[in-house]
Amino acid sequence: MEDRLEFGSDGSTTPTHWYNIVADLPERPPPARDPRTHQEASPGNAASVMAEALLAQDAATDRWIEIPDDVRRVYQHWRPSPLYRARRLERELGTPARIYYKYEGYNPTGSHKTNTAVPQAYYSAQEGTRRLVTDTGAGQWGAALAFACAQYDVACEVFWTGSSYDQKPYRRVLMEAFGARVHRSPSDATESGRKATANGDSQGSIGLAVSEAIEVAATNADTCYALGSGVGFVLLHQTVIGQEALAQFALAEDYPDVVISCVGGGSSLGGLGFPFLAQNIARGRETRVLAVEPTACPTLTRGRYAWDHVDQEGYTPLVKMYTLGHKFVPQPIHAGGLRYHGVSPLLSYVRHLGMVDAVARPQTECFAAGLRFARTEGILSAPESAHAIAAAIDEAERCTQTGAEKAILMLVTGHGQLDLAAYDSYLAGNLVDAELTDEQLASFLARLPAVRD
Amino acid sequence: MEDRLEFGSDGSTTPTHWYNIVADLPERPPPARDPRTHQEASPGNAASVMAEALLAQDAATDRWIEIPDDVRRVYQHWRPSPLYRARRLERELGTPARIYYKYEGYNPTGSHKTNTAVPQAYYSAQEGTRRLVTDTGAGQWGAALAFACAQYDVACEVFWTGSSYDQKPYRRVLMEAFGARVHRSPSDATESGRKATANGDSQGSIGLAVSEAIEVAATNADTCYALGSGVGFVLLHQTVIGQEALAQFALAEDYPDVVISCVGGGSSLGGLGFPFLAQNIARGRETRVLAVEPTACPTLTRGRYAWDHVDQEGYTPLVKMYTLGHKFVPQPIHAGGLRYHGVSPLLSYVRHLGMVDAVARPQTECFAAGLRFARTEGILSAPESAHAIAAAIDEAERCTQTGAEKAILMLVTGHGQLDLAAYDSYLAGNLVDAELTDEQLASFLARLPAVRD
């Protein structure tokens, strides 16, 4: 067997449909609620700023949703993403486990975010939208959307949290190279931005960047809002990852006992894990789906399944999700994509049903695992992905102890070539692991809104 | 036809042999000469610092040289590299030409340098070498070698020109992440480095970095020296690129009228172009092989085919090559990989025989072409590769004028995600094109060593 597994040459190199796990759940996840009335939110607000096709996907209960040809055409530039057998890592660990990884770094912006950026830009263009606006935290999502918008001749504007914007000038250039306009948030371009600046806020926050982006979408008829994670249609689009992995495992004549990804908003874990859960449901498979989060932001392992706001300001609708409380501000760890107080409501519901396990890992352990992976497998992963690597190594080491010959699949969501400052800090010994005490956590959870189920 | 072309599934996903163009030339390229006696240099010095297998490849006249299984195993992690049809670029140009590009950015360090780093590390490990040392200018080669050494458990040390080391801390971290030790040159680790520092040199040069690396290799029995470009075996290893392109064109039922790559040392052009020259020779094809260099460093278009030193200090053997004179220092353009006074002796000889054409392009035109390519095809290329893109666009626009339906193939040697500062300068309007006057050029050429043919 080759170490790199591709699809066969029968033409089906990428999946033709996205997999909608909602079809296989006992009920739909609880819909969003109005932040003032606590009643089910009307779709009015969302409808005015989002593409209709995407909202329809979010509400869909069909098991399979067709991928438009013009999206598949763009996907095919880098999909299927490779699935590798990690033979050198296995050898170094001396494990009886078979370790596989699927790698989402070989695409135009180097992370799995491109998988949802492309359909979001496509549907918006189809509906006559001339411009997409979004917010970005770590910057990977902004770059992916900038790329995708250029593919469909849609303008792109990105509101980027001031502190990250200042720290990462090069990611801004990547977005600009694709033709996007990047605003440092708080910006002068919106009412919310000007108000924040007037109130002395210069660093911004994800919540504020969201407000700025939504304001632009709401006040311009030709403009829609795009999202990089969290919502159902994003997880739906990412299911190309898990579907390809299934086909690649079939080629390898193997099947994973456990599949692992990191969790921030939840799109990479959903994308990898849901197609395997479908096999558990339909074919009695017993693959364990494992989410890995940072100990600094332990939403699934120590958070509560409760109604909460999506943003820190509390302006947005309430959703039922695993959360640390919307006022939670994690330590400034380097896996910026994992610093979110909640998790996608869809993934949260699946977790609530007991279909997904979760563990937390401290960032220094993850960087150590990331370097071990780079030196054996040759790929320097994003700090986010290093969380999955750390958990996969743990799993393989348990196999060494027990002698279990498990097949382990981890998702490497992107490359780390735009995160080298973080690896530099780790190599220089400047990173520490912040402990979140029970008292701290309780104080955030105490500020959850009181909503009756 | 799909936009992305892969090999078939018959198992031959990567070539089994490298192509040695020497077998198809009327004579061997003139061998190197001793810098003092001007007589043919003895292999003594080189033999003591380089792997025997590589020196044997450099001297070989066989047409095909087998790629070891353990090198192909690593190649297969990212090879075959994709060949794409540039349909969106074609559409924007409104050209009757068919434009294709082969992309070498989807691999662990993001450039074509990995193709030679892997066999160099492999053969060195086979011969019992415990450590490889090298010099790097732009940093891409250092990263590629660091990756490759980790694959074969060989230590890696990189001497990096001080000015680049200071400007690009993140590339250093990439090398360190793979386990390499990176020295800022001039360093304290060598006699040459200490001497340079004592003489007040703090910025270093490629020539000095070469001297430091060779000194370490020469004074340590377990250590060999590795090279990223210029020598014959490097061009040999890169022929996987052109061979794959040939097979991919066969799948597409098309054939290129012109193949284009940038030229610094010459390895990417040789790697892409030589297999097409083989077809010209053996099968009467008439593909034009076009080299593109910066107007700031116009070695093939305005230089002389003459005996010259490889390094600026004049310590190294004399080779017959196209050169601007070893004292030539180009303007600090951003395509660092193209700022070399000479060109590979093998490629120079092939050019001297009239088998390769050359053009020069100013850097601002190349950055403009790079951005146009990013916004249509979705890939932000390295500044080096943008030279090939600029020339391909010229060629396509000529087709628009003449109506010629040519097939154009360009090589995109790597991604530009570690070159974003350069794009930032261009986008901010801070880049200028330096003109090299005839007088300036004549003064450098006047300092060529006087060697009788």
PDB file of C-alpha atoms in Angstrom, chain A residues 21 259 261 263 269-270 273-274 277 280 287-292 300 322 346-359:
ATOM      1  CA  ILE A  21     -26.476  14.716   9.880  1.00  0.00           C
ATOM      2  CA  VAL A 259     -11.421   9.841  14.392  1.00  0.00           C
ATOM      3  CA  SER A 261     -10.088  16.692  15.308  1.00  0.00           C
ATOM      4  CA  VAL A 263     -12.687  22.006  18.171  1.00  0.00           C
ATOM      5  CA  LEU A 269     -14.710  17.990  13.792  1.00  0.00           C
ATOM      6  CA  GLY A 270     -18.179  18.016  12.253  1.00  0.00           C
ATOM      7  CA  GLY A 273     -16.737  13.094  12.163  1.00  0.00           C
ATOM      8  CA  PHE A 274     -20.331  13.313  10.900  1.00  0.00           C
ATOM      9  CA  LEU A 277     -21.317   8.864  12.682  1.00  0.00           C
ATOM     10  CA  ASN A 280     -22.233   4.130  12.996  1.00  0.00           C
ATOM     11  CA  THR A 287     -16.064   4.538  15.420  1.00  0.00           C
ATOM     12  CA  ARG A 288     -15.394   6.874  18.319  1.00  0.00           C
ATOM     13  CA  VAL A 289     -15.477  10.572  17.336  1.00  0.00           C
ATOM     14  CA  LEU A 290     -13.130  12.542  19.572  1.00  0.00           C
ATOM     15  CA  ALA A 291     -13.037  16.342  19.919  1.00  0.00           C
ATOM     16  CA  VAL A 292      -9.877  17.986  21.263  1.00  0.00           C
ATOM     17  CA  LEU A 300     -17.008  20.624  25.684  1.00  0.00           C
ATOM     18  CA  TYR A 322     -21.960  23.890  25.057  1.00  0.00           C
ATOM     19  CA  LEU A 346     -25.417  21.372  15.845  1.00  0.00           C
ATOM     20  CA  LEU A 347     -22.234  19.793  17.162  1.00  0.00           C
ATOM     21  CA  SER A 348     -23.300  20.626  20.712  1.00  0.00           C
ATOM     22  CA  TYR A 349     -26.568  18.757  20.207  1.00  0.00           C
ATOM     23  CA  VAL A 350     -24.737  15.754  18.765  1.00  0.00           C
ATOM     24  CA  ARG A 351     -22.414  15.818  21.766  1.00  0.00           C
ATOM     25  CA  HIS A 352     -25.418  16.181  24.084  1.00  0.00           C
ATOM     26  CA  LEU A 353     -26.814  12.996  22.520  1.00  0.00           C
ATOM     27  CA  GLY A 354     -23.603  11.215  23.531  1.00  0.00           C
ATOM     28  CA  MET A 355     -22.347  10.678  19.986  1.00  0.00           C
ATOM     29  CA  VAL A 356     -19.087  12.598  20.408  1.00  0.00           C
ATOM     30  CA  ASP A 357     -16.370  12.382  23.091  1.00  0.00           C
ATOM     31  CA  ALA A 358     -14.111  15.241  24.123  1.00  0.00           C
ATOM     32  CA  VAL A 359     -10.742  15.784  25.793  1.00  0.00           C
TER      33      VAL A 359
END
